[in-house]
XYZ file of C-alpha atoms in Angstrom:
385
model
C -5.951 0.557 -22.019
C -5.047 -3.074 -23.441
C -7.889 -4.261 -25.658
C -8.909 -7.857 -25.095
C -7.906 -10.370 -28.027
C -10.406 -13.767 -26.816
C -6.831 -15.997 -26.291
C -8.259 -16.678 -22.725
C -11.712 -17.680 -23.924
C -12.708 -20.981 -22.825
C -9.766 -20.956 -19.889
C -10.170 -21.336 -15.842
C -8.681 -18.844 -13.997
C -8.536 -19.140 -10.706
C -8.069 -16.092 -8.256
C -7.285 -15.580 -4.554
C -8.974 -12.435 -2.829
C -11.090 -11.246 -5.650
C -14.047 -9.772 -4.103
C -12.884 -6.098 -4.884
C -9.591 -4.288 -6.028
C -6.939 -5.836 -7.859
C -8.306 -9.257 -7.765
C -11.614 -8.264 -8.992
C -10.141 -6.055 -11.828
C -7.746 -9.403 -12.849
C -11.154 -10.631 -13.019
C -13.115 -8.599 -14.851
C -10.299 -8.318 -17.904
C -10.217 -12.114 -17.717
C -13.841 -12.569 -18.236
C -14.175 -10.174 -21.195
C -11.933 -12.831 -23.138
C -14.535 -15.528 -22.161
C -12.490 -17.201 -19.148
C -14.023 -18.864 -16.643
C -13.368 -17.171 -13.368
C -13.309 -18.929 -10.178
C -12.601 -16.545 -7.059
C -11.844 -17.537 -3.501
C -11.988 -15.039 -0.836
C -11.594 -16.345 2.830
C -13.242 -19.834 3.088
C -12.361 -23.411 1.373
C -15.919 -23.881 1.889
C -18.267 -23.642 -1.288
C -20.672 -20.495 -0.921
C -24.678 -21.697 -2.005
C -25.024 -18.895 -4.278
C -21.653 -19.114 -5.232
C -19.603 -22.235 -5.712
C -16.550 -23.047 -6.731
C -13.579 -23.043 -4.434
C -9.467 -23.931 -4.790
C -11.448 -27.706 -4.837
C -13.899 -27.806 -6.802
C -12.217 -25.224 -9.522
C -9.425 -27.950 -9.781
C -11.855 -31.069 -10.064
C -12.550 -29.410 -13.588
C -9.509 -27.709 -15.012
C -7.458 -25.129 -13.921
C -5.446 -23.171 -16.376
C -4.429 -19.973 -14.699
C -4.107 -19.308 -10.877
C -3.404 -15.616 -9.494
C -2.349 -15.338 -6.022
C -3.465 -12.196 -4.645
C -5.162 -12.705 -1.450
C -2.874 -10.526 1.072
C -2.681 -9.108 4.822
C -1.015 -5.884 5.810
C 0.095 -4.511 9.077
C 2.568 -1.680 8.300
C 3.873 -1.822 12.097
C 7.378 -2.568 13.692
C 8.349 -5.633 15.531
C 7.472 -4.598 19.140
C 4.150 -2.979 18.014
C 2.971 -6.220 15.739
C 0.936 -8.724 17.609
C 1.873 -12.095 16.749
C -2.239 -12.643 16.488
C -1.216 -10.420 13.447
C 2.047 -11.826 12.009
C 0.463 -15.052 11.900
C -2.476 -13.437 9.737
C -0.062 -12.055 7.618
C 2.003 -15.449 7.303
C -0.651 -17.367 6.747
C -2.651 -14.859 4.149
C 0.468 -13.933 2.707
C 3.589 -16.871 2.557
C 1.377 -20.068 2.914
C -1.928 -18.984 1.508
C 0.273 -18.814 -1.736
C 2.350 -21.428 -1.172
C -1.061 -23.743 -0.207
C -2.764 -22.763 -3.266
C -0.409 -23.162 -5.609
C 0.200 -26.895 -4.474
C -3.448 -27.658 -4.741
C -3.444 -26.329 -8.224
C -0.014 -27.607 -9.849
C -1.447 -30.905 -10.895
C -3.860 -29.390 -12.720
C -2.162 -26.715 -13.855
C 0.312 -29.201 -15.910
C -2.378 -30.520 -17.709
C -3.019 -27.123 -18.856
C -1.232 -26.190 -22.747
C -1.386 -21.862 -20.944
C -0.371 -23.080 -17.305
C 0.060 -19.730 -15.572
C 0.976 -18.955 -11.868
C 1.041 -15.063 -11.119
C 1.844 -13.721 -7.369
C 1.085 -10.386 -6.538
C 4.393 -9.578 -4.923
C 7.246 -7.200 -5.365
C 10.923 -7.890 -6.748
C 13.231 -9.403 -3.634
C 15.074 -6.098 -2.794
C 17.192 -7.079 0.423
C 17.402 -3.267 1.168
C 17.090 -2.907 4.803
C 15.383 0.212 4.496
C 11.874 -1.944 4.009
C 12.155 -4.344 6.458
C 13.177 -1.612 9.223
C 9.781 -0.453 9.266
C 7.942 -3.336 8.985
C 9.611 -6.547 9.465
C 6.523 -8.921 9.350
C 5.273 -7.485 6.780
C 8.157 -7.860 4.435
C 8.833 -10.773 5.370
C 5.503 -11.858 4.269
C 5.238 -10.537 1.003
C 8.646 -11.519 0.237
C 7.859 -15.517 0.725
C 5.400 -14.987 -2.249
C 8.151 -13.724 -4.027
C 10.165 -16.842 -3.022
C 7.358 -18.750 -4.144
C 8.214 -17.601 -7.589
C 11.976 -17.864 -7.468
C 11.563 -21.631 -6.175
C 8.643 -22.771 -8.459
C 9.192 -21.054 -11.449
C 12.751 -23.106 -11.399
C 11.151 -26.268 -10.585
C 8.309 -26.964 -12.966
C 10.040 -24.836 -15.795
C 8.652 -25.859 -18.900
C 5.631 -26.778 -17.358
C 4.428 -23.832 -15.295
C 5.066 -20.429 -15.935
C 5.661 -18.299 -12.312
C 5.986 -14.927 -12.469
C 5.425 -11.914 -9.967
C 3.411 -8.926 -10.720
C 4.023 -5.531 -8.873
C 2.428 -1.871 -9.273
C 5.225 0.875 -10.095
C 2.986 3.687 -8.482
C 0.321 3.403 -5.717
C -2.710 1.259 -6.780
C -6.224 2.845 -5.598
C -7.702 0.268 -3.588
C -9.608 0.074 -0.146
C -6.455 -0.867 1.857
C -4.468 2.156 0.339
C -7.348 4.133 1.531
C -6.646 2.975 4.978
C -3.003 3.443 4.497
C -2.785 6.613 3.291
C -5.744 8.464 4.674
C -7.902 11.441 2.872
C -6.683 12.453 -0.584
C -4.344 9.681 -1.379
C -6.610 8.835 -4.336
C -5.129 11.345 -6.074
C -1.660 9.928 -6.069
C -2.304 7.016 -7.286
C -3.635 4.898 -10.272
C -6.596 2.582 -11.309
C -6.793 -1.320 -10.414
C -7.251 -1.512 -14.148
C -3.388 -1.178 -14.796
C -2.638 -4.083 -12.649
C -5.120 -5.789 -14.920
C -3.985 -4.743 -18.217
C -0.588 -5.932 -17.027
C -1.479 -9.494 -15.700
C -3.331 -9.818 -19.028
C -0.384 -9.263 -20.615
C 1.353 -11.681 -18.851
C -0.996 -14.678 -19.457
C -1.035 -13.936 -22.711
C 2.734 -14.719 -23.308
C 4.444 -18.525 -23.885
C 5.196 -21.172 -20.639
C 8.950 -20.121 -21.197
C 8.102 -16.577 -20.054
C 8.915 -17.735 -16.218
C 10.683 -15.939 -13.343
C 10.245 -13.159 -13.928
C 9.538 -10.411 -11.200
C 7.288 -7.609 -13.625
C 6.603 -3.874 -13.100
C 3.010 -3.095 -14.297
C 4.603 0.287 -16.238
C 7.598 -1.934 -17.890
C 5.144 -4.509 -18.913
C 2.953 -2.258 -20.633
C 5.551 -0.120 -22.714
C 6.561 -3.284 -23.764
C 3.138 -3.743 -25.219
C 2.970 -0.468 -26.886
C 1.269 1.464 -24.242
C 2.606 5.197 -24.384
C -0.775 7.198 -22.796
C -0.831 5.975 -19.016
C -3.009 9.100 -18.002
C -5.735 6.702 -18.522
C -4.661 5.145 -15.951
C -4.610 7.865 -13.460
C -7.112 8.482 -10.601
C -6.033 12.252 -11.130
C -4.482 12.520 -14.660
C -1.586 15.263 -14.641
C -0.887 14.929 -10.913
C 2.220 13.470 -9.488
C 1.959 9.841 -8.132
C 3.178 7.673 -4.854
C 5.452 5.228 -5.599
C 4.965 2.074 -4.204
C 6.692 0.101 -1.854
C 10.056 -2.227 -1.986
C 10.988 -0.389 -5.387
C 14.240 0.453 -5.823
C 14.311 3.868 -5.922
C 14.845 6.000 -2.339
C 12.191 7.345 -0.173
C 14.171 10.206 0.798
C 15.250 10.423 -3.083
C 11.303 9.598 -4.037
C 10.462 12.605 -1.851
C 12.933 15.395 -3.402
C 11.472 14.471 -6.790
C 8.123 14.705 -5.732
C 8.451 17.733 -4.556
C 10.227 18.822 -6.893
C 7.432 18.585 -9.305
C 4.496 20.057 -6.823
C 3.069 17.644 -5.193
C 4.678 18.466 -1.472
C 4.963 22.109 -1.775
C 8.094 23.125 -0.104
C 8.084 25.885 2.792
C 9.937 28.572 0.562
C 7.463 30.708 -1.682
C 8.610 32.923 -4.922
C 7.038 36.278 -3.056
C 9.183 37.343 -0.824
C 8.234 36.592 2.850
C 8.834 38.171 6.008
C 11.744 36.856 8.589
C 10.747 33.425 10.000
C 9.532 33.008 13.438
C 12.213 31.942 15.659
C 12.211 27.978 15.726
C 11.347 27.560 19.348
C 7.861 29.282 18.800
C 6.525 27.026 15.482
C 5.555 23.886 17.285
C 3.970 26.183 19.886
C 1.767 28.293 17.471
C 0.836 25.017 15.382
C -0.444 23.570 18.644
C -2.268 26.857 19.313
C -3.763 26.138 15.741
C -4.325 22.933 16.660
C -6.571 23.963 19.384
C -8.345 27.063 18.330
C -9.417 24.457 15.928
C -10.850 21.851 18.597
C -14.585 21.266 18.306
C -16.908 18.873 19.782
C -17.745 17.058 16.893
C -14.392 16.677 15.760
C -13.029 14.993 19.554
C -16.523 12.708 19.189
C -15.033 11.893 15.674
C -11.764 10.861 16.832
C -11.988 9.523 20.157
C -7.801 9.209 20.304
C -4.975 10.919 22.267
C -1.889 11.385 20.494
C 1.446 11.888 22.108
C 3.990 13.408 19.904
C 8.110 12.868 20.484
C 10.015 15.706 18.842
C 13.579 16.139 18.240
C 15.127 19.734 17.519
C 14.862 23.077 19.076
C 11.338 23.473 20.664
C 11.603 19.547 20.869
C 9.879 17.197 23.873
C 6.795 15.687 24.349
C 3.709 17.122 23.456
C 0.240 15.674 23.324
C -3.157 16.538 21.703
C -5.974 14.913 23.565
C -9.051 13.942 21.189
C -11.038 11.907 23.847
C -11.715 14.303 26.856
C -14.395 17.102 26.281
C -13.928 19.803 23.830
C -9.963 18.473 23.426
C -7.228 19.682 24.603
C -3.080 20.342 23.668
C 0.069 21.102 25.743
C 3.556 20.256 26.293
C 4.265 17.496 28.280
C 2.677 14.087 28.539
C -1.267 13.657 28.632
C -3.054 12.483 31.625
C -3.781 9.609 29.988
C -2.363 7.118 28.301
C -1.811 7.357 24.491
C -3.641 5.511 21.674
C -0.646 6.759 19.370
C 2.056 7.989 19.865
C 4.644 9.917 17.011
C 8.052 10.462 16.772
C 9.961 12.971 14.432
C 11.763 15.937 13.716
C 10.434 19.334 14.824
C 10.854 20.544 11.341
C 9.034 17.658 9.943
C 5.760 17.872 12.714
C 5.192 21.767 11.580
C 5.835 20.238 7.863
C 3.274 17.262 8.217
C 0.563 20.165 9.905
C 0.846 22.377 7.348
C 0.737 20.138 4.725
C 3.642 20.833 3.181
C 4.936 16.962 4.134
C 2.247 14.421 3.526
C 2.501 11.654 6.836
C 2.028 8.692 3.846
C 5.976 9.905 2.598
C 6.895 10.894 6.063
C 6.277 7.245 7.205
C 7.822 5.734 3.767
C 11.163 7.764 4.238
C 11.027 6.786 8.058
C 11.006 10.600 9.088
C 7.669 9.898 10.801
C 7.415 6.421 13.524
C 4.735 5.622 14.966
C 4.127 3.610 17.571
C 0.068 2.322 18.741
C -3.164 1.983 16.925
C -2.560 2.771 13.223
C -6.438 3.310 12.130
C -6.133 6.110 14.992
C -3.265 7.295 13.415
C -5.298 7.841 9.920
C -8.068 9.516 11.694
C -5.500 12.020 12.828
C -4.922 13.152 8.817
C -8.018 14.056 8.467
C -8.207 16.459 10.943
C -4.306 17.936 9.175
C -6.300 18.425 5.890
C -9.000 20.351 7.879
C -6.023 22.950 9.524
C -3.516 22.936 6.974
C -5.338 26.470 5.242
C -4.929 27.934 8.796
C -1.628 26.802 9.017
């Protein structure tokens, strides 16, 4: 961990979406130097118990403003309501772009004069936009915040972007990734160790686009186990990095973390492909109960390609559940495309549906919480599968 050296005693900092998570954590580390903290959540409007908004914060002084407030819809274009892309575009893009305005005149009376976006480098690779356009393009105009601004009040302002190498344990990768994912990933207090660092450094340190990890070598940090949810265990990379999915996944399982089918004891002669979606949807629903179709209340259509391919469907609304080839009676809350190879993979929990969706082996098309739900049932079969 960074140890706290008072240089932000006596500052303002100023930070969007800091009720919990990141924001909070920014927070926190701020505080222990003595800053004043100022937080803004979802209102311009000054809380009784709690005042002190983007307003009110600048009437006084504002030295340092973090923009972390974010939405995320992790859909594709036809299955993103624009109700939804304007959340995101307004949370995201002009929620930064807003607040930043409001505080620049302050901020240049300010000898520290920080602006820090939480948003990834600008990595034009197709292969995260594909998945979710809206999204991207979202998180990307905070990064353009950052190219723009840092350029135009250089020697004034300092702009810089801040972005987690690994998976960050928060409440939205919880909904993300489903049961377990905590494991993968590290504590908010990396993020802010790193944005410490950050403020700590001279107006001139501008434009940059910083990796939490990088940052933090830099400093001298060499034991990031600390930083680990689960220290030892292999860890999710995070999005719009450079690196591969596909290439992300090899190395990950590589080191454990996705076992791969093949064992070292020898095994006898696989089943014949056409028969391992079939006896994983047996599995499936041997493993129906009651309580677990009044849990989910979803019916899940599956699109396979491959040998023992077609439609299948696992119906968690009707009583007691039910599976079968074919399309359900009803209409589907979700609805999943892949490989045959990769469905059998993803049940048996030899594939984990966070990497499948990543790497774009796994689309889904519907109600994504519903599609969450769904992985917890996977952890409950994947020892009978």
């Amino acid at each position: 961990m960074l140890p706290n050296t008072g240089k932000l005693a006596g500052c303002t900092v100023f930070i969007t979406g800091a009720s919990r998570g990141i924001g909070k954590a920014i927070a926190l580390k701020a505080a222990k130097d003595g800053a004043n903290i100022v937080i803004a959540a979802k209102t311009t409007q000054a809380h009784p118990k709690l005042p002190g908004t983007i307003y009110t914060a600048a009437e006084e002084r504002i030295d340092i403003l973090v923009n972390n407030a974010s939405a995320i819809s992790l859909t594709n274009t036809l299955e993103t309501p624009m109700k939804r892309v304007d959340l995101m575009m307004n949370v995201n893009t002009r929620g930064t772009y807003l607040t930043s305005k409001a505080c620049i005149p302050y901020l240049k009376k300010s000898k520290i004069a920080h602006i820090l976006n939480l948003s990834p480098p600008l990595n034009l690779n197709p292969l995260w936009f594909k998945q979710h356009c809206a999204y991207t393009i979202a998180k990307y105009g905070m990064s353009m915040c950052v190219l723009g601004m840092a350029e135009e009040f250089k020697g004034e302002i300092a702009v810089n972007a801040l972005w987690p190498k690994t998976a960050i344990h928060t409440a939205a990768m919880d909904m993300l990734g489903g049961s377990g994912i905590e494991s993968q990933c590290r504590k908010v207090d990396i993020i802010a160790d790193a944005a410490y660092s950050i403020f700590k450094k001279p107006k001139s340190f501008t434009g940059n686009f910083i990796i939490d990890e990088n940052i933090l070598r830099e400093e001298g940090v060499k034991n990031f186990d600390v930083y680990a949810i689960k220290p030892g265990h292999p860890l999710l990379p995070d999005f719009f990095l450079d690196e591969h999915p596909d290439t992300i996944i090899k190395k990950v399982e590589s080191r454990g973390a996705v076992p791969e089918l093949k064992e070292e004891k020898p095994q006898p002669p696989p089943k014949p492909r056409s028969g391992a979606v079939e006896e994983t949807f047996r599995i499936v629903k041997d493993s129906l109960t009651d309580d677990v179709v009044q849990a989910t209340q979803a019916i899940y259509q599956f699109e396979l390609s491959g040998e023992d391919g077609g439609t299948w469907f696992l119906d968690l609304k009707s009583k007691g559940g039910n599976v079968g080839y074919g399309e359900p009676s009803h209409q589907a809350d979700v609805v999943m495309s892949m490989s045959t190879d990769d469905f059998v993979k993803m049940f048996s929990g030899k594939l984990k549906p966070t990497m499948a969706f990543m790497s774009g082996k796994l689309k889904i098309k519907g109600n994504m919480a519903l599609a969450i739900k769904l992985e917890k049932l996977m952890n409950q079969m994947n020892a009978r599968l």
